[in-house]
PDB file of C-alpha atoms in Angstrom:
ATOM      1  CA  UNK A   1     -29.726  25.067 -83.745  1.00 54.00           C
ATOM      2  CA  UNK A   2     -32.705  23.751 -85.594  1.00 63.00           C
ATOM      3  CA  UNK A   3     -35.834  24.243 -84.950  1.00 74.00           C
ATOM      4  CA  UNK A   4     -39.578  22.663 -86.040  1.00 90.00           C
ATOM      5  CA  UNK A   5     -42.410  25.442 -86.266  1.00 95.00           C
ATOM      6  CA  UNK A   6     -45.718  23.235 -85.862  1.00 97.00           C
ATOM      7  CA  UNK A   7     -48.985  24.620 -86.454  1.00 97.00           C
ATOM      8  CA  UNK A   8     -51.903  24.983 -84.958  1.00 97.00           C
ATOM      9  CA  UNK A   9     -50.831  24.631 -82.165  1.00 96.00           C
ATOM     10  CA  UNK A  10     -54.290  23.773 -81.062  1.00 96.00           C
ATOM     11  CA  UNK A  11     -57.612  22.090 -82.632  1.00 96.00           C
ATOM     12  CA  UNK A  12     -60.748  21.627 -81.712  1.00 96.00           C
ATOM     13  CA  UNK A  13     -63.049  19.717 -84.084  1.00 96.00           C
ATOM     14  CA  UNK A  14     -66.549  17.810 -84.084  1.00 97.00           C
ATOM     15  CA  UNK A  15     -66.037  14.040 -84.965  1.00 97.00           C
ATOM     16  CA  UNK A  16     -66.260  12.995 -88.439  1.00 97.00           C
ATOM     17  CA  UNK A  17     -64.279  16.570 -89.623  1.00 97.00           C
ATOM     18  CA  UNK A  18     -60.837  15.845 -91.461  1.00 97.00           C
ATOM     19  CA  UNK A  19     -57.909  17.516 -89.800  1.00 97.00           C
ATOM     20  CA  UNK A  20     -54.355  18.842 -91.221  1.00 97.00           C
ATOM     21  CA  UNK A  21     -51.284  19.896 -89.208  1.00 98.00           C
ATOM     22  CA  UNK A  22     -47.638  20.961 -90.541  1.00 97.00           C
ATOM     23  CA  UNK A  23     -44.302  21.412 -89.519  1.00 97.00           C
ATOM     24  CA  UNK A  24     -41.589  23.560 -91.116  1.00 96.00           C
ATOM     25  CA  UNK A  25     -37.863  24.029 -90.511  1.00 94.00           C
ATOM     26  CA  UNK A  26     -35.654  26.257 -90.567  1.00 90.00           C
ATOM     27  CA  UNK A  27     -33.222  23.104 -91.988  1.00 89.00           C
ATOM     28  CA  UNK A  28     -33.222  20.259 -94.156  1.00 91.00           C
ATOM     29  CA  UNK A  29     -34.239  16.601 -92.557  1.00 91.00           C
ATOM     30  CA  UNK A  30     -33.637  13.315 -93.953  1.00 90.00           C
ATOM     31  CA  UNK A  31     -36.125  11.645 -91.858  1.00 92.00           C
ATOM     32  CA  UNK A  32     -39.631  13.350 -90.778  1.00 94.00           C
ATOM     33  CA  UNK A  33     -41.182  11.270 -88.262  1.00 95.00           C
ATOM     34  CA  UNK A  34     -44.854  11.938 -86.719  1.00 97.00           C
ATOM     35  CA  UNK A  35     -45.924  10.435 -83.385  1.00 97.00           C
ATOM     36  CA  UNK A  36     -48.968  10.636 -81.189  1.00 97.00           C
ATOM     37  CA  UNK A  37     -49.026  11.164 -76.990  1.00 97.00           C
ATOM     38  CA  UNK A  38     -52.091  10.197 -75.194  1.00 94.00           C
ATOM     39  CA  UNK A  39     -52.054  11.660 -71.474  1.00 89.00           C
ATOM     40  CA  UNK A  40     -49.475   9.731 -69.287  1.00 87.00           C
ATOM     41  CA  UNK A  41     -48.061   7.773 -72.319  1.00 92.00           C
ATOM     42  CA  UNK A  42     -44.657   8.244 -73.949  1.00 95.00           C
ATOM     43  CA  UNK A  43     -44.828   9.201 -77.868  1.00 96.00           C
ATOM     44  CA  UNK A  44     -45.936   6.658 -80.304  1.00 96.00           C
ATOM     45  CA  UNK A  45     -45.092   7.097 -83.728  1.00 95.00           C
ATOM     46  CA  UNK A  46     -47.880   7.144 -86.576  1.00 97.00           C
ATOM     47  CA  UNK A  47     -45.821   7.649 -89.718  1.00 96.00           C
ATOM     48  CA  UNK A  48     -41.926   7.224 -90.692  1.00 94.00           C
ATOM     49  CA  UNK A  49     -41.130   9.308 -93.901  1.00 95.00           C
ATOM     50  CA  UNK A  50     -37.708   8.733 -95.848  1.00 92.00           C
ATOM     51  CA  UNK A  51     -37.811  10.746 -99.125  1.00 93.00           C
ATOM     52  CA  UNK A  52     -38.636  14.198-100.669  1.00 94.00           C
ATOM     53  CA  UNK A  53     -42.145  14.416-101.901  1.00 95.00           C
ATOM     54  CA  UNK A  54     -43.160  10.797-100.243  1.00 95.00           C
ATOM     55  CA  UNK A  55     -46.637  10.674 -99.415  1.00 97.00           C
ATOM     56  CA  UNK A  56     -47.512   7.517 -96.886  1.00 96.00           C
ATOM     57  CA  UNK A  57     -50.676   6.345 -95.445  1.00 96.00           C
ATOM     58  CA  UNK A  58     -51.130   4.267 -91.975  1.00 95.00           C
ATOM     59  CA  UNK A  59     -54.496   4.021 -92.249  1.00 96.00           C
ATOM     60  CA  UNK A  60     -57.033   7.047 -91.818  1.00 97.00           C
ATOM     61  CA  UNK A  61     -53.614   9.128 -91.408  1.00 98.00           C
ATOM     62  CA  UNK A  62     -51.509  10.457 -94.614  1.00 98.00           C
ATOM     63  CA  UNK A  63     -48.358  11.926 -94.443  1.00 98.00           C
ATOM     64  CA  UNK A  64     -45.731  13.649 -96.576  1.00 97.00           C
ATOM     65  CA  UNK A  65     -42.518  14.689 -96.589  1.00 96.00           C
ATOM     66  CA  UNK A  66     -41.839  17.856 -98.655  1.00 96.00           C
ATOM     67  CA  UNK A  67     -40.092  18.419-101.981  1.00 95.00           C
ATOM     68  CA  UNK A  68     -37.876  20.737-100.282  1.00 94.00           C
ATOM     69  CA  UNK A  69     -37.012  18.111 -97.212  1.00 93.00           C
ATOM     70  CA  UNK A  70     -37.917  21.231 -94.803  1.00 94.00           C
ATOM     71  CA  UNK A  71     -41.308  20.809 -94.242  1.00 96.00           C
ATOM     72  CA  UNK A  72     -44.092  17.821 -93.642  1.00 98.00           C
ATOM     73  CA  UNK A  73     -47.454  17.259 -93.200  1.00 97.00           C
ATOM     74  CA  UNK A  74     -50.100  14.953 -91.507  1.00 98.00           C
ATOM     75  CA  UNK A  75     -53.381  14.635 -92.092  1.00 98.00           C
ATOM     76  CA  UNK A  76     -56.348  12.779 -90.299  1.00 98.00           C
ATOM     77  CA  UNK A  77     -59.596  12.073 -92.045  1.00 97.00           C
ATOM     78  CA  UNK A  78     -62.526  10.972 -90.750  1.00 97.00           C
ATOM     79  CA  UNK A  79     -61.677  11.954 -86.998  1.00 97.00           C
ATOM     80  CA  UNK A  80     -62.631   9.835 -84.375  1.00 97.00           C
ATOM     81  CA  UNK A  81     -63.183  10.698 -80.621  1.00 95.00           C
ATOM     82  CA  UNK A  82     -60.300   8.277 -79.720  1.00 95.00           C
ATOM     83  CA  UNK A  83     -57.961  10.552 -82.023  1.00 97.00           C
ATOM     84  CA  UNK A  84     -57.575  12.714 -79.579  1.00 97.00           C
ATOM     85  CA  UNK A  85     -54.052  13.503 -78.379  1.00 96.00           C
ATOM     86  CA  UNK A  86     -51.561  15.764 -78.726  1.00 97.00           C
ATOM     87  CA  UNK A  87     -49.111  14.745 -82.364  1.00 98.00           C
ATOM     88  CA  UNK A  88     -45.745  15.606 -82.780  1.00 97.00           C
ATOM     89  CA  UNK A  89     -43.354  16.020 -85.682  1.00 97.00           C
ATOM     90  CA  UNK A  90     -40.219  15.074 -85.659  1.00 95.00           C
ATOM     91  CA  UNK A  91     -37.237  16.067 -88.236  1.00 93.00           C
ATOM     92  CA  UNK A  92     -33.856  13.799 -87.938  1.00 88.00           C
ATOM     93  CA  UNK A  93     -30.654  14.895 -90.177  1.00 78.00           C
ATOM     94  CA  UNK A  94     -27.970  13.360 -91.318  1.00 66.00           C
ATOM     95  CA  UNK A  95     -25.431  10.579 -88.968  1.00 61.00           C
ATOM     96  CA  UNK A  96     -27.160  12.638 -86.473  1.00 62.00           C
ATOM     97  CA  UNK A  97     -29.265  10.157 -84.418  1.00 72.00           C
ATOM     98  CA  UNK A  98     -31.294  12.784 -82.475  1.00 83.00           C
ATOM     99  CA  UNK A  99     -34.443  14.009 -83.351  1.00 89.00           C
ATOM    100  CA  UNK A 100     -35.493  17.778 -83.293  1.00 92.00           C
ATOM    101  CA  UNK A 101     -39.075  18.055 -82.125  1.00 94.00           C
ATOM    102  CA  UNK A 102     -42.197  20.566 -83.067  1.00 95.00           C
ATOM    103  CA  UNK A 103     -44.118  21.868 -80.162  1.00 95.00           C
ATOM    104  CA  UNK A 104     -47.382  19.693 -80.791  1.00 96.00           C
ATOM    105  CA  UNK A 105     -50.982  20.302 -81.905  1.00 97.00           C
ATOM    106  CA  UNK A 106     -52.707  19.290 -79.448  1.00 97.00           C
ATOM    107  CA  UNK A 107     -56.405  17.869 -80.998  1.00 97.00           C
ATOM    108  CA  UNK A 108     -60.217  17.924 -79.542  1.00 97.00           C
ATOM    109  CA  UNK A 109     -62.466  15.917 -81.302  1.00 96.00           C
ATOM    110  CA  UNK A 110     -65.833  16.568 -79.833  1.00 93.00           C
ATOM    111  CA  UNK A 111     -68.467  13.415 -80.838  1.00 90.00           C
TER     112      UNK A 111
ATOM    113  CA  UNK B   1     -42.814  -8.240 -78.821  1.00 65.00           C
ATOM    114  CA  UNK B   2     -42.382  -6.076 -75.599  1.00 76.00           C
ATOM    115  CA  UNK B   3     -42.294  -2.122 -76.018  1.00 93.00           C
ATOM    116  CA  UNK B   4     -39.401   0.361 -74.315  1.00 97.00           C
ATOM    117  CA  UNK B   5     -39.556  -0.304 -70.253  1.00 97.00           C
ATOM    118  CA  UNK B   6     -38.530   2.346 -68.385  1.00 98.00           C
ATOM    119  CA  UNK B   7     -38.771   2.086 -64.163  1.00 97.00           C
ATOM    120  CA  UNK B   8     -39.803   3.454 -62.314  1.00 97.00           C
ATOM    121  CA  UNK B   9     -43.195   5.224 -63.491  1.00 97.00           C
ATOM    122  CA  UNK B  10     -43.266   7.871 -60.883  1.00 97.00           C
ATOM    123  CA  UNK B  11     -40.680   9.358 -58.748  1.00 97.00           C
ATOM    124  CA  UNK B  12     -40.789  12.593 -56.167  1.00 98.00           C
ATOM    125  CA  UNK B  13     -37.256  13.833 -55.141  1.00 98.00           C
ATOM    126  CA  UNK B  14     -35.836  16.693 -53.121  1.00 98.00           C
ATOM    127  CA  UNK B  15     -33.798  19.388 -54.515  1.00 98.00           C
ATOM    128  CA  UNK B  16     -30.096  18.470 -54.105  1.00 98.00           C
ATOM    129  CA  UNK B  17     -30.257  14.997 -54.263  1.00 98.00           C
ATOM    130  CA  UNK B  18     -29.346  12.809 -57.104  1.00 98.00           C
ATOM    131  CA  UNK B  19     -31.655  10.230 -58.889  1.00 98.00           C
ATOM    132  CA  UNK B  20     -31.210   7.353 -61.541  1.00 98.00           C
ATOM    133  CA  UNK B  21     -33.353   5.861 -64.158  1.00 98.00           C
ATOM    134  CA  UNK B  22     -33.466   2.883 -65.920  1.00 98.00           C
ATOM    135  CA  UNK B  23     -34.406   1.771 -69.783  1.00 98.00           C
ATOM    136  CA  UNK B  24     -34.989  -1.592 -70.772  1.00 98.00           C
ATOM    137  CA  UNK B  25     -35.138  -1.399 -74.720  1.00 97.00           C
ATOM    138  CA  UNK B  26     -36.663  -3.471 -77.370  1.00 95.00           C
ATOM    139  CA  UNK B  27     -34.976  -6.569 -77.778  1.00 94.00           C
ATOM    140  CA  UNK B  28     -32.710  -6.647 -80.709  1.00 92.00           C
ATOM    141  CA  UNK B  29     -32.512  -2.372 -80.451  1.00 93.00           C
ATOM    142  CA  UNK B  30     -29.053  -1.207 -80.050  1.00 92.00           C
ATOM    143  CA  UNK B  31     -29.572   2.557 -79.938  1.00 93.00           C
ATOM    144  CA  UNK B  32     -31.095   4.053 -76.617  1.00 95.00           C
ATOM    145  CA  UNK B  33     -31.848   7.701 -76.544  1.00 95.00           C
ATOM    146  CA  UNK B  34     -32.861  10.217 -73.380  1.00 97.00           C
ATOM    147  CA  UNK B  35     -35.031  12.864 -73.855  1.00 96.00           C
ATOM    148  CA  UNK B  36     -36.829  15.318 -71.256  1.00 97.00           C
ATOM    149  CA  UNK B  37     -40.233  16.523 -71.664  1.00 96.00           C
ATOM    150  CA  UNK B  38     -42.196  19.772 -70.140  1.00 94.00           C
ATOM    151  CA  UNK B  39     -44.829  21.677 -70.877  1.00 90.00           C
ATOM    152  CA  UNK B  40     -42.615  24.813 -71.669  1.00 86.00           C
ATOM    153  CA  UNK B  41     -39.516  22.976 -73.628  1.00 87.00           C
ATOM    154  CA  UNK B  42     -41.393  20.317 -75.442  1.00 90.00           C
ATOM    155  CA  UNK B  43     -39.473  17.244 -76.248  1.00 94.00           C
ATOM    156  CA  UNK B  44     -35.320  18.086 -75.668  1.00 94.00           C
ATOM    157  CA  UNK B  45     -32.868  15.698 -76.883  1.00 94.00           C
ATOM    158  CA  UNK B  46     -30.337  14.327 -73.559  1.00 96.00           C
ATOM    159  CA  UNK B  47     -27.794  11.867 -75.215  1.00 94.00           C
ATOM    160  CA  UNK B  48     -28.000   8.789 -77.144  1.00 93.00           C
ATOM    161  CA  UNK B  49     -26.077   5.677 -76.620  1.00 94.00           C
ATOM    162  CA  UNK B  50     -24.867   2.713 -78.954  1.00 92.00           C
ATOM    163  CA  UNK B  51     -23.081   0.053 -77.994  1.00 91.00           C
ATOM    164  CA  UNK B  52     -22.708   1.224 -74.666  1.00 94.00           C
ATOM    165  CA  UNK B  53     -20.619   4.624 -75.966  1.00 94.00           C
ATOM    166  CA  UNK B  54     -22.477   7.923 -76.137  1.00 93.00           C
ATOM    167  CA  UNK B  55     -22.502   8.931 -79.827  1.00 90.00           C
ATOM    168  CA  UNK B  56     -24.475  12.480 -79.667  1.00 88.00           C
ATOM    169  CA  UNK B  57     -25.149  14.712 -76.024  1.00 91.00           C
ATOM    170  CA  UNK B  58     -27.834  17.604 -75.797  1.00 92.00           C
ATOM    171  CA  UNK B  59     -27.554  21.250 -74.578  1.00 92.00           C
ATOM    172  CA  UNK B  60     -27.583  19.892 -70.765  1.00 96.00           C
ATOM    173  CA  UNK B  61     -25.337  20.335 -67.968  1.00 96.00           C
ATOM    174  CA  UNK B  62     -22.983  17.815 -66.711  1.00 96.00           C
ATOM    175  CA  UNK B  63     -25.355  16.845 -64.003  1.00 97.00           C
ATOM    176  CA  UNK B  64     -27.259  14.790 -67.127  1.00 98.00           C
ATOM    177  CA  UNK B  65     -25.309  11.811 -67.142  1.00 97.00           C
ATOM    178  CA  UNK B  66     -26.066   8.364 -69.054  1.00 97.00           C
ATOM    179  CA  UNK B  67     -24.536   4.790 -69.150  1.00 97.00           C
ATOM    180  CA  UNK B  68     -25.479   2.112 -71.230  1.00 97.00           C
ATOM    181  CA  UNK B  69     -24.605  -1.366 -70.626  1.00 97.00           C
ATOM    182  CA  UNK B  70     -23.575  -4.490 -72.902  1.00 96.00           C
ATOM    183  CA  UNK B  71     -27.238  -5.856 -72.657  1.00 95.00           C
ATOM    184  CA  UNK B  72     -27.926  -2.543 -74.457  1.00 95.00           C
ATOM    185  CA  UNK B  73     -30.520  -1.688 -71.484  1.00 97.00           C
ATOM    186  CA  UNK B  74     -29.431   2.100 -70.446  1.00 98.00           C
ATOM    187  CA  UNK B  75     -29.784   4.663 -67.568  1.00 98.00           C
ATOM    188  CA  UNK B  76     -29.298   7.840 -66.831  1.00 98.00           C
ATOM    189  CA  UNK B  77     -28.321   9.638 -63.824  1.00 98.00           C
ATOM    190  CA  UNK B  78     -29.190  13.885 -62.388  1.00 98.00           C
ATOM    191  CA  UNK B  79     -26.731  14.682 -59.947  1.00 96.00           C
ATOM    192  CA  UNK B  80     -27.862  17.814 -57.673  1.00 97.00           C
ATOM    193  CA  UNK B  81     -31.498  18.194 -58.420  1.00 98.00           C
ATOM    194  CA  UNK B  82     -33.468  21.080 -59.030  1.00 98.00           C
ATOM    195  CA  UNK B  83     -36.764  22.239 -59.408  1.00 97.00           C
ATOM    196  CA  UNK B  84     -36.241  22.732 -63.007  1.00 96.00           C
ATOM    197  CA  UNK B  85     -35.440  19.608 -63.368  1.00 97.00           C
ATOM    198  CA  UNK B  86     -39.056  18.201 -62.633  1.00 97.00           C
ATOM    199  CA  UNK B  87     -40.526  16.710 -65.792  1.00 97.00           C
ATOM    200  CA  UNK B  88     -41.293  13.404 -67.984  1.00 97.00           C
ATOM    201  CA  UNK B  89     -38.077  11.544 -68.632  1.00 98.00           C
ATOM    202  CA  UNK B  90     -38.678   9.724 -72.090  1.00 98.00           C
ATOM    203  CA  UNK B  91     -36.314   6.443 -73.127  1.00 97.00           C
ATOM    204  CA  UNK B  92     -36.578   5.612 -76.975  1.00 96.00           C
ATOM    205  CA  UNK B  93     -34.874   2.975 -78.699  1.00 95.00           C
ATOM    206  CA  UNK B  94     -34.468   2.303 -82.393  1.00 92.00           C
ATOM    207  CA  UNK B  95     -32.085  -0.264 -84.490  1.00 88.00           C
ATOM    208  CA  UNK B  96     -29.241   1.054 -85.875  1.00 78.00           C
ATOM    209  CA  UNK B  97     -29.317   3.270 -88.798  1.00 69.00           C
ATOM    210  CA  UNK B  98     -30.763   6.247 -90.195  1.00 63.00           C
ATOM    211  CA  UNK B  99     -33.968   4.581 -91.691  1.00 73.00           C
ATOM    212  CA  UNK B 100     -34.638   3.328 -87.691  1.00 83.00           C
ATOM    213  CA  UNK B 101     -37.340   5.378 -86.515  1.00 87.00           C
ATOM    214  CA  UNK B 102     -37.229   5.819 -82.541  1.00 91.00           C
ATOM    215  CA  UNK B 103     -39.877   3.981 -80.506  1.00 94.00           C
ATOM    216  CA  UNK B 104     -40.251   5.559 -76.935  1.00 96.00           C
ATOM    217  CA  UNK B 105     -41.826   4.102 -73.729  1.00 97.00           C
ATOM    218  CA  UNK B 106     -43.901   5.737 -71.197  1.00 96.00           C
ATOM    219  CA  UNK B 107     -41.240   7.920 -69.376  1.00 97.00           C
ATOM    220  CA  UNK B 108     -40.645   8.474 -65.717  1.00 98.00           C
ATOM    221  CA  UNK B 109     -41.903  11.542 -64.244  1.00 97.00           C
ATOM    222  CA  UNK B 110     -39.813  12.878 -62.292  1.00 98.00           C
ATOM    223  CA  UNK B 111     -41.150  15.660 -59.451  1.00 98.00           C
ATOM    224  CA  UNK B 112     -38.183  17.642 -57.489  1.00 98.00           C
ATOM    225  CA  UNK B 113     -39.324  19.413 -54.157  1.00 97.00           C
TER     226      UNK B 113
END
């Protein structure tokens, strides 16, 4: 089946550091999707990316989906303490409504 | 606009019985999806329903079972519980089509005993 590969899997960084996480796959995605979970929350997405080579921005976050629609990544700048969470890509292919999940980086920001 | 609902927040069962849980979606989203959450699995796709028909089903057994009802508000049912079954229930719900990214709420956890 497919799978994400997200790395690191951890980070721990002092407050004002930028911060880059990636997913690859093992198969092509139409949709990559990134979301954030703060403890005892469900998921809550950050970016939505529809194209190959689309680069997006929600803010302090930028995103892109890559040229060959099997990989993606996010990057913070600027981190905050309240950036703290653990973010999750998420790949999505074809009339297939379900979305295949990477393990998480989970992020420290220390202030 | 209110987010995904999903009741109840917190739930401790014992192993054999059976438990349901309910999803109260967006209004105006049509898709409602199930997925289960632990530490060791990550994030694992149950089913996902639209209009009130189960379109795609995950790698579970049959004891993962789902409805979804005309209102488009959804629940799922685990018949026979085990202790492997103990983990954060997650309800997402999207509009329909591909360019409909899922919006989840805060889950149920679910402990077996």
């Amino acid at each position: 089946g497919q799978q994400l590969n997200q790395s690191p899997q951890s980070m721990f960084i002092q407050e004002g550091e930028d911060v880059s996480m990636n997913c690859t796959s093992s198969s092509i995605f139409n949709t990559w999707l990134w979301y954030k979970q703060d403890p005892g929350e469900g998921p809550v997405l950050l970016i939505a990316l529809y194209k190959a080579g689309e680069l997006t921005s929600n803010g302090r976050l930028t995103a892109q989906f890559g040229i060959t629609r099997k990989d993606s990544f996010l990057n913070i700048s600027a981190s905050i303490p309240s950036d703290v969470g653990i973010y999750f890509c998420a790949g999505q292919g074809g009339s297939n409504y379900k979305l295949t999940f990477g393990k998480g980086t989970l992020l420290t920001v220390n202030p | 606009k209110a987010g995904v609902t999903q009741t109840p927040r917190y739930l401790i069962k014992t192993r054999g019985q059976q438990v349901t849980l309910s999803c109260s979606p967006i209004s105006g989203h049509r898709s409602v999806s199930w997925y289960q959450q632990t530490p060791g699995q990550g994030l694992q796709f149950l089913f996902e329903y639209f209009s009130e028909t189960q379109r795609n089903k995950g790698n579970f057994p049959g004891r993962f079972s789902g409805r979804q009802f005309s209102n488009s508000r959804s629940e799922m049912n685990v018949s026979t519980l085990e202790l492997g079954d103990s983990a954060l229930y997650l309800c997402a719900s999207s509009l329909v089509g591909e360019m409909s990214p899922l919006h989840f709420g805060n889950g149920t956890r679910l402990t077996v005993t």
